[in-house]
Short mmCIF file of C-alpha atoms in Angstrom, two decimals:
data_model
loop_
_atom_site.label_atom_id
_atom_site.label_comp_id
_atom_site.label_asym_id
_atom_site.label_seq_id
_atom_site.Cartn_x
_atom_site.Cartn_y
_atom_site.Cartn_z
CA UNK A 1 -34.94 3.62 -18.81
CA UNK A 2 -34.11 0.65 -21.04
CA UNK A 3 -35.18 -1.76 -18.30
CA UNK A 4 -31.79 -3.06 -17.20
CA UNK A 5 -30.91 -4.02 -13.65
CA UNK A 6 -27.86 -1.81 -13.20
CA UNK A 7 -24.88 -2.00 -10.84
CA UNK A 8 -21.89 0.35 -10.69
CA UNK A 9 -18.79 -0.05 -8.55
CA UNK A 10 -15.90 2.33 -7.84
CA UNK A 11 -16.21 4.67 -10.83
CA UNK A 12 -12.94 6.55 -11.23
CA UNK A 13 -12.84 10.04 -9.75
CA UNK A 14 -16.57 10.19 -9.09
CA UNK A 15 -17.29 13.71 -7.90
CA UNK A 16 -13.60 14.34 -8.70
CA UNK A 17 -12.29 12.41 -5.71
CA UNK A 18 -9.65 9.66 -5.51
CA UNK A 19 -12.02 7.48 -3.46
CA UNK A 20 -15.24 7.67 -5.51
CA UNK A 21 -18.14 9.62 -4.05
CA UNK A 22 -21.04 7.50 -5.29
CA UNK A 23 -23.64 9.86 -3.82
CA UNK A 24 -23.96 11.27 -7.33
CA UNK A 25 -26.25 8.27 -7.98
CA UNK A 26 -28.57 8.97 -5.04
CA UNK A 27 -31.19 10.44 -7.38
CA UNK A 28 -31.20 7.26 -9.48
CA UNK A 29 -32.71 4.50 -7.31
CA UNK A 30 -32.58 1.94 -10.14
CA UNK A 31 -28.76 2.13 -10.14
CA UNK A 32 -27.27 -0.04 -7.41
CA UNK A 33 -24.05 1.28 -5.87
CA UNK A 34 -21.61 -1.50 -4.94
CA UNK A 35 -18.15 -0.14 -4.06
CA UNK A 36 -15.70 -3.02 -3.69
CA UNK A 37 -12.12 -1.71 -3.93
CA UNK A 38 -10.50 -2.08 -0.47
CA UNK A 39 -13.52 -4.03 0.81
CA UNK A 40 -12.13 -7.58 0.52
CA UNK A 41 -8.41 -7.03 1.15
CA UNK A 42 -8.23 -8.27 4.74
CA UNK A 43 -10.57 -11.16 3.92
CA UNK A 44 -8.24 -12.16 1.06
CA UNK A 45 -5.13 -11.96 3.28
CA UNK A 46 -6.83 -14.08 5.94
CA UNK A 47 -7.72 -16.74 3.38
CA UNK A 48 -4.27 -16.82 1.74
CA UNK A 49 -1.79 -17.62 4.55
CA UNK A 50 0.62 -18.94 1.91
CA UNK A 51 1.26 -15.33 0.79
CA UNK A 52 3.91 -13.93 3.11
CA UNK A 53 4.97 -10.42 4.06
CA UNK A 54 1.63 -8.63 3.67
CA UNK A 55 0.14 -6.78 6.64
CA UNK A 56 -3.59 -6.53 7.24
CA UNK A 57 -5.32 -3.18 7.36
CA UNK A 58 -5.50 -3.37 11.15
CA UNK A 59 -1.72 -2.92 11.37
CA UNK A 60 -1.96 0.38 9.50
CA UNK A 61 -4.97 1.48 11.53
CA UNK A 62 -3.10 1.01 14.81
CA UNK A 63 -0.32 3.28 13.56
CA UNK A 64 -2.81 5.86 12.27
CA UNK A 65 -4.68 5.96 15.59
CA UNK A 66 -1.58 7.57 17.11
CA UNK A 67 -1.38 10.09 14.30
CA UNK A 68 -5.07 10.82 14.70
CA UNK A 69 -4.33 11.75 18.32
CA UNK A 70 -1.69 14.22 17.13
CA UNK A 71 -4.24 15.51 14.62
CA UNK A 72 -6.84 16.20 17.34
CA UNK A 73 -4.51 18.12 19.68
CA UNK A 74 -3.04 20.34 16.96
CA UNK A 75 -4.44 23.74 15.95
CA UNK A 76 -6.79 23.48 12.92
CA UNK A 77 -4.28 25.25 10.69
CA UNK A 78 -1.88 22.28 11.05
CA UNK A 79 -4.40 19.47 10.71
CA UNK A 80 -4.47 19.29 6.92
CA UNK A 81 -0.70 18.80 6.89
CA UNK A 82 -0.89 15.96 9.42
CA UNK A 83 -3.81 14.29 7.63
CA UNK A 84 -1.73 14.37 4.41
CA UNK A 85 -4.66 13.40 2.14
CA UNK A 86 -5.23 10.29 4.25
CA UNK A 87 -1.58 9.15 4.21
CA UNK A 88 -0.89 10.41 7.75
CA UNK A 89 2.77 11.16 7.01
CA UNK A 90 3.68 7.64 6.05
CA UNK A 91 6.26 6.92 3.37
CA UNK A 92 5.12 4.50 0.66
CA UNK A 93 6.73 1.14 1.31
CA UNK A 94 6.87 -1.96 -0.85
CA UNK A 95 4.23 -3.52 1.39
CA UNK A 96 1.88 -0.61 0.73
CA UNK A 97 2.28 -0.99 -3.03
CA UNK A 98 1.27 -4.62 -2.60
CA UNK A 99 -1.59 -3.47 -0.37
CA UNK A 100 -2.85 -1.07 -3.05
CA UNK A 101 -2.61 -3.86 -5.60
CA UNK A 102 -4.46 -6.28 -3.31
CA UNK A 103 -7.24 -3.74 -2.72
CA UNK A 104 -8.16 -4.36 -6.34
CA UNK A 105 -6.84 -7.86 -7.03
CA UNK A 106 -8.95 -9.35 -4.24
CA UNK A 107 -12.08 -8.17 -6.04
CA UNK A 108 -11.04 -9.93 -9.25
CA UNK A 109 -10.23 -13.09 -7.30
CA UNK A 110 -13.66 -13.11 -5.66
CA UNK A 111 -15.72 -12.26 -8.77
CA UNK A 112 -17.36 -15.71 -8.84
CA UNK A 113 -18.50 -15.23 -5.23
CA UNK A 114 -19.76 -11.72 -6.00
CA UNK A 115 -21.83 -12.87 -8.98
CA UNK A 116 -25.23 -14.53 -9.14
CA UNK A 117 -27.63 -15.31 -11.96
CA UNK A 118 -31.00 -14.67 -10.38
CA UNK A 119 -32.03 -11.47 -12.18
CA UNK A 120 -35.16 -11.78 -14.26
CA UNK A 121 -34.26 -8.63 -16.20
CA UNK A 122 -31.29 -7.93 -18.46
CA UNK A 123 -28.38 -6.68 -16.37
CA UNK A 124 -25.66 -4.09 -16.84
CA UNK A 125 -22.61 -4.09 -14.56
CA UNK A 126 -19.88 -1.47 -14.70
CA UNK A 127 -16.93 -2.84 -12.74
CA UNK A 128 -14.02 -0.47 -12.17
CA UNK A 129 -10.78 -2.10 -11.06
CA UNK A 130 -7.32 -0.56 -10.69
CA UNK A 131 -5.11 -3.62 -10.20
CA UNK A 132 -3.20 -2.77 -13.37
CA UNK A 133 -2.48 0.69 -11.94
CA UNK A 134 -0.35 -0.82 -9.19
CA UNK A 135 2.87 -2.21 -10.75
CA UNK A 136 4.19 -4.95 -8.46
CA UNK A 137 5.96 -8.28 -8.87
CA UNK A 138 3.32 -10.98 -8.47
CA UNK A 139 5.39 -14.10 -9.24
CA UNK A 140 5.93 -16.35 -12.23
CA UNK A 141 4.22 -18.44 -13.60
CA UNK A 142 0.73 -17.79 -12.18
CA UNK A 143 1.17 -14.14 -11.08
CA UNK A 144 -0.91 -14.72 -7.92
CA UNK A 145 1.56 -13.58 -5.20
CA UNK A 146 2.30 -17.13 -4.02
CA UNK A 147 5.90 -16.94 -5.28
CA UNK A 148 8.55 -14.32 -5.89
CA UNK A 149 9.93 -16.21 -8.90
CA UNK A 150 10.93 -14.34 -12.02
CA UNK A 151 10.35 -16.20 -15.26
CA UNK A 152 12.74 -16.60 -18.21
CA UNK A 153 10.90 -14.37 -20.65
CA UNK A 154 11.71 -10.81 -21.65
CA UNK A 155 8.93 -9.16 -19.63
CA UNK A 156 8.85 -11.41 -16.58
CA UNK A 157 10.82 -8.96 -14.42
CA UNK A 158 8.64 -6.01 -15.44
CA UNK A 159 6.28 -4.95 -12.63
CA UNK A 160 3.68 -3.54 -15.02
CA UNK A 161 3.63 -6.82 -16.93
CA UNK A 162 3.23 -8.75 -13.67
CA UNK A 163 0.25 -6.79 -12.35
CA UNK A 164 -1.41 -6.76 -15.78
CA UNK A 165 -0.91 -10.52 -16.10
CA UNK A 166 -2.46 -11.04 -12.66
CA UNK A 167 -5.58 -9.13 -13.68
CA UNK A 168 -5.91 -10.90 -17.04
CA UNK A 169 -5.48 -14.33 -15.40
CA UNK A 170 -8.30 -13.61 -12.94
CA UNK A 171 -10.61 -12.29 -15.64
CA UNK A 172 -9.92 -15.45 -17.65
CA UNK A 173 -10.90 -17.58 -14.67
CA UNK A 174 -14.08 -15.53 -14.22
CA UNK A 175 -15.04 -15.90 -17.88
CA UNK A 176 -14.56 -19.66 -17.59
CA UNK A 177 -16.88 -19.56 -14.58
CA UNK A 178 -19.50 -17.72 -16.67
CA UNK A 179 -19.17 -20.44 -19.31
CA UNK A 180 -19.65 -23.17 -16.73
CA UNK A 181 -22.79 -21.41 -15.46
CA UNK A 182 -24.17 -21.13 -19.00
CA UNK A 183 -24.30 -17.33 -19.26
CA UNK A 184 -21.09 -16.48 -21.12
CA UNK A 185 -22.70 -16.59 -24.57
CA UNK A 186 -25.54 -14.43 -23.34
CA UNK A 187 -23.16 -11.75 -22.08
CA UNK A 188 -21.53 -8.83 -23.88
CA UNK A 189 -18.13 -8.15 -22.29
CA UNK A 190 -15.99 -5.06 -22.75
CA UNK A 191 -12.56 -4.63 -21.15
CA UNK A 192 -11.31 -1.07 -21.50
CA UNK A 193 -8.39 0.85 -19.98
CA UNK A 194 -8.08 4.56 -19.31
CA UNK A 195 -4.60 4.77 -20.83
CA UNK A 196 -1.60 2.71 -21.89
CA UNK A 197 1.81 2.81 -20.29
CA UNK A 198 5.52 2.49 -20.89
CA UNK A 199 7.06 -0.93 -20.21
CA UNK A 200 10.10 -2.86 -21.42
CA UNK A 201 7.93 -3.94 -24.34
CA UNK A 202 8.45 -0.49 -25.84
CA UNK A 203 11.94 -1.56 -26.83
CA UNK A 204 10.33 -3.97 -29.28
CA UNK A 205 7.82 -1.53 -30.74
CA UNK A 206 8.57 0.07 -34.07
CA UNK A 207 7.11 3.30 -35.45
CA UNK A 208 6.91 5.28 -32.27
CA UNK A 209 8.00 3.11 -29.35
CA UNK A 210 7.33 4.55 -25.91
CA UNK A 211 6.33 7.94 -27.34
CA UNK A 212 2.82 6.74 -28.08
CA UNK A 213 2.14 3.62 -25.99
CA UNK A 214 0.66 5.71 -23.17
CA UNK A 215 -2.04 6.70 -25.66
CA UNK A 216 -2.77 3.13 -26.77
CA UNK A 217 -5.01 1.66 -24.04
CA UNK A 218 -6.43 -1.84 -24.10
CA UNK A 219 -9.88 -2.29 -25.62
CA UNK A 220 -11.29 -5.82 -25.85
CA UNK A 221 -14.83 -6.66 -26.94
CA UNK A 222 -16.85 -9.87 -26.95
CA UNK A 223 -20.37 -9.70 -28.33
CA UNK A 224 -23.25 -12.03 -27.57
CA UNK A 225 -22.72 -15.57 -28.86
CA UNK A 226 -19.27 -14.74 -30.26
CA UNK A 227 -17.24 -17.81 -31.20
CA UNK A 228 -13.68 -18.60 -32.23
CA UNK A 229 -10.17 -17.53 -31.25
CA UNK A 230 -9.04 -14.10 -30.11
CA UNK A 231 -8.61 -11.66 -32.98
CA UNK A 232 -6.58 -8.48 -33.25
CA UNK A 233 -8.42 -5.61 -34.92
CA UNK A 234 -6.32 -2.54 -35.77
CA UNK A 235 -9.31 -0.35 -36.60
CA UNK A 236 -8.64 3.13 -35.22
CA UNK A 237 -10.69 3.43 -32.03
CA UNK A 238 -10.59 5.14 -28.64
CA UNK A 239 -11.84 4.22 -25.20
CA UNK A 240 -14.53 6.83 -25.87
CA UNK A 241 -16.15 4.25 -28.17
CA UNK A 242 -17.13 2.14 -25.16
CA UNK A 243 -20.65 3.57 -24.63
CA UNK A 244 -21.45 2.96 -28.30
CA UNK A 245 -20.16 -0.62 -28.13
CA UNK A 246 -22.11 -1.24 -24.92
CA UNK A 247 -25.47 -0.04 -26.25
CA UNK A 248 -25.22 -1.11 -29.90
CA UNK A 249 -28.23 -3.20 -31.02
CA UNK A 250 -29.60 -3.10 -27.47
CA UNK A 251 -30.89 0.46 -27.10
CA UNK A 252 -32.14 2.13 -30.26
CA UNK A 253 -30.57 5.57 -30.77
CA UNK A 254 -28.92 5.42 -27.34
CA UNK A 255 -28.69 8.99 -26.09
CA UNK A 256 -26.50 10.75 -23.55
CA UNK A 257 -29.13 11.71 -20.94
CA UNK A 258 -27.31 14.91 -20.00
CA UNK A 259 -26.63 16.32 -23.48
CA UNK A 260 -29.50 14.79 -25.41
CA UNK A 261 -27.10 13.74 -28.18
CA UNK A 262 -27.20 10.30 -29.81
CA UNK A 263 -24.02 8.50 -28.73
CA UNK A 264 -22.95 7.21 -32.14
CA UNK A 265 -23.28 10.71 -33.60
CA UNK A 266 -20.71 12.12 -31.17
CA UNK A 267 -17.86 9.75 -32.05
CA UNK A 268 -15.59 11.16 -34.76
CA UNK A 269 -12.52 9.32 -36.04
CA UNK A 270 -11.39 11.92 -38.53
CA UNK A 271 -9.20 13.49 -35.86
CA UNK A 272 -8.96 12.66 -32.15
CA UNK A 273 -7.71 15.32 -29.74
CA UNK A 274 -5.32 14.16 -27.03
CA UNK A 275 -4.49 16.04 -23.84
CA UNK A 276 -0.88 14.92 -23.57
CA UNK A 277 0.10 16.78 -20.42
CA UNK A 278 -1.37 19.06 -17.81
CA UNK A 279 -2.72 19.43 -14.29
CA UNK A 280 -5.16 16.61 -13.63
CA UNK A 281 -4.90 15.32 -10.07
CA UNK A 282 -7.76 15.88 -7.58
CA UNK A 283 -5.16 16.75 -4.93
CA UNK A 284 -1.85 18.57 -4.68
CA UNK A 285 -1.01 22.14 -5.59
CA UNK A 286 -3.57 22.26 -8.42
CA UNK A 287 -6.32 20.53 -6.46
CA UNK A 288 -9.68 20.25 -8.22
CA UNK A 289 -8.39 21.76 -11.45
CA UNK A 290 -7.89 20.32 -14.91
CA UNK A 291 -5.70 22.30 -17.28
CA UNK A 292 -4.11 21.01 -20.45
CA UNK A 293 -0.56 22.16 -21.07
CA UNK A 294 0.11 20.17 -24.25
CA UNK A 295 -2.39 19.25 -26.97
CA UNK A 296 -1.93 16.87 -29.90
CA UNK A 297 -4.13 15.27 -32.52
CA UNK A 298 -3.99 11.78 -34.00
CA UNK A 299 -5.78 9.89 -36.75
CA UNK A 300 -5.76 6.40 -38.32
CA UNK A 301 -2.83 4.82 -36.39
CA UNK A 302 -1.71 5.75 -32.89
CA UNK A 303 1.74 4.12 -33.35
CA UNK A 304 2.58 5.95 -36.58
CA UNK A 305 4.50 9.22 -36.11
CA UNK A 306 3.06 10.65 -39.33
CA UNK A 307 -0.48 10.42 -37.89
CA UNK A 308 0.33 12.76 -35.01
CA UNK A 309 0.41 16.55 -34.96
CA UNK A 310 0.99 19.17 -32.29
CA UNK A 311 -2.02 21.43 -32.63
CA UNK A 312 -4.68 22.97 -30.43
CA UNK A 313 -8.42 22.37 -30.84
CA UNK A 314 -10.39 25.37 -31.99
CA UNK A 315 -11.53 27.40 -29.00
CA UNK A 316 -9.03 25.72 -26.63
CA UNK A 317 -5.71 26.95 -25.26
CA UNK A 318 -2.55 25.50 -23.76
CA UNK A 319 -1.72 26.79 -20.27
#
């Protein structure tokens, strides 16, 4: 409605499915659907022969063709077990972890090729990428899978640090590309994570350590024409602030189209409720259910024990 050319990629759990079901946007023809996770993996492998030990998708398909034959000849009651949520009874190997990482990393590597500057309207792109969800060793010092070297620093043998470094390196290269093309200053950029995670770095964190780092996701923000060095801002925020940051000074009184509420009026920092544990996965025994088993609240500082409390929001329960 605000006149933006809009593109969305693999929005997490769209229609509550692991592989996003983007049909939810079918009624919105002005929103372009551009799924890209898994799309460029084989192309990336083909163009990077220097990276050894990674099988193309065709190798896995040949194996699964046999299992599909078993699937077809079995009674329907057994087919769900054989299908195994698309895993076809295969144990997760190191190669498959790399494959899952590459499904996402390839997209980041090809961002310059996936980007053009021809739109005559303002554009909004929501790019979902899960490279940081796949902890793998990607090789010091460039973290691009061309080596298996482990660096001398404290975190260099940490798989989470490696995959996160790989993603950040590629984003840095992409931002440099935007600068070279003359559009970086005219672009608002937000990098936001769904959650934090426990790594070796927790051993260095005071006032909470690995108790709270899972609830301290990355949130980086660059506004139009921003200048200067990176700054750290410890203002208490959540990833739920992202819609407000994205629309601020662009869309007056930006409103959630489904609730009718003004976005900035729905963000409260007095107390943030955190679902710390529960049933959340779209598959498994509790398929298609979301139940919180442990609630907490936090205010002011996520890494300060005194800012946390075990309490239940009014009208909610723990199950």
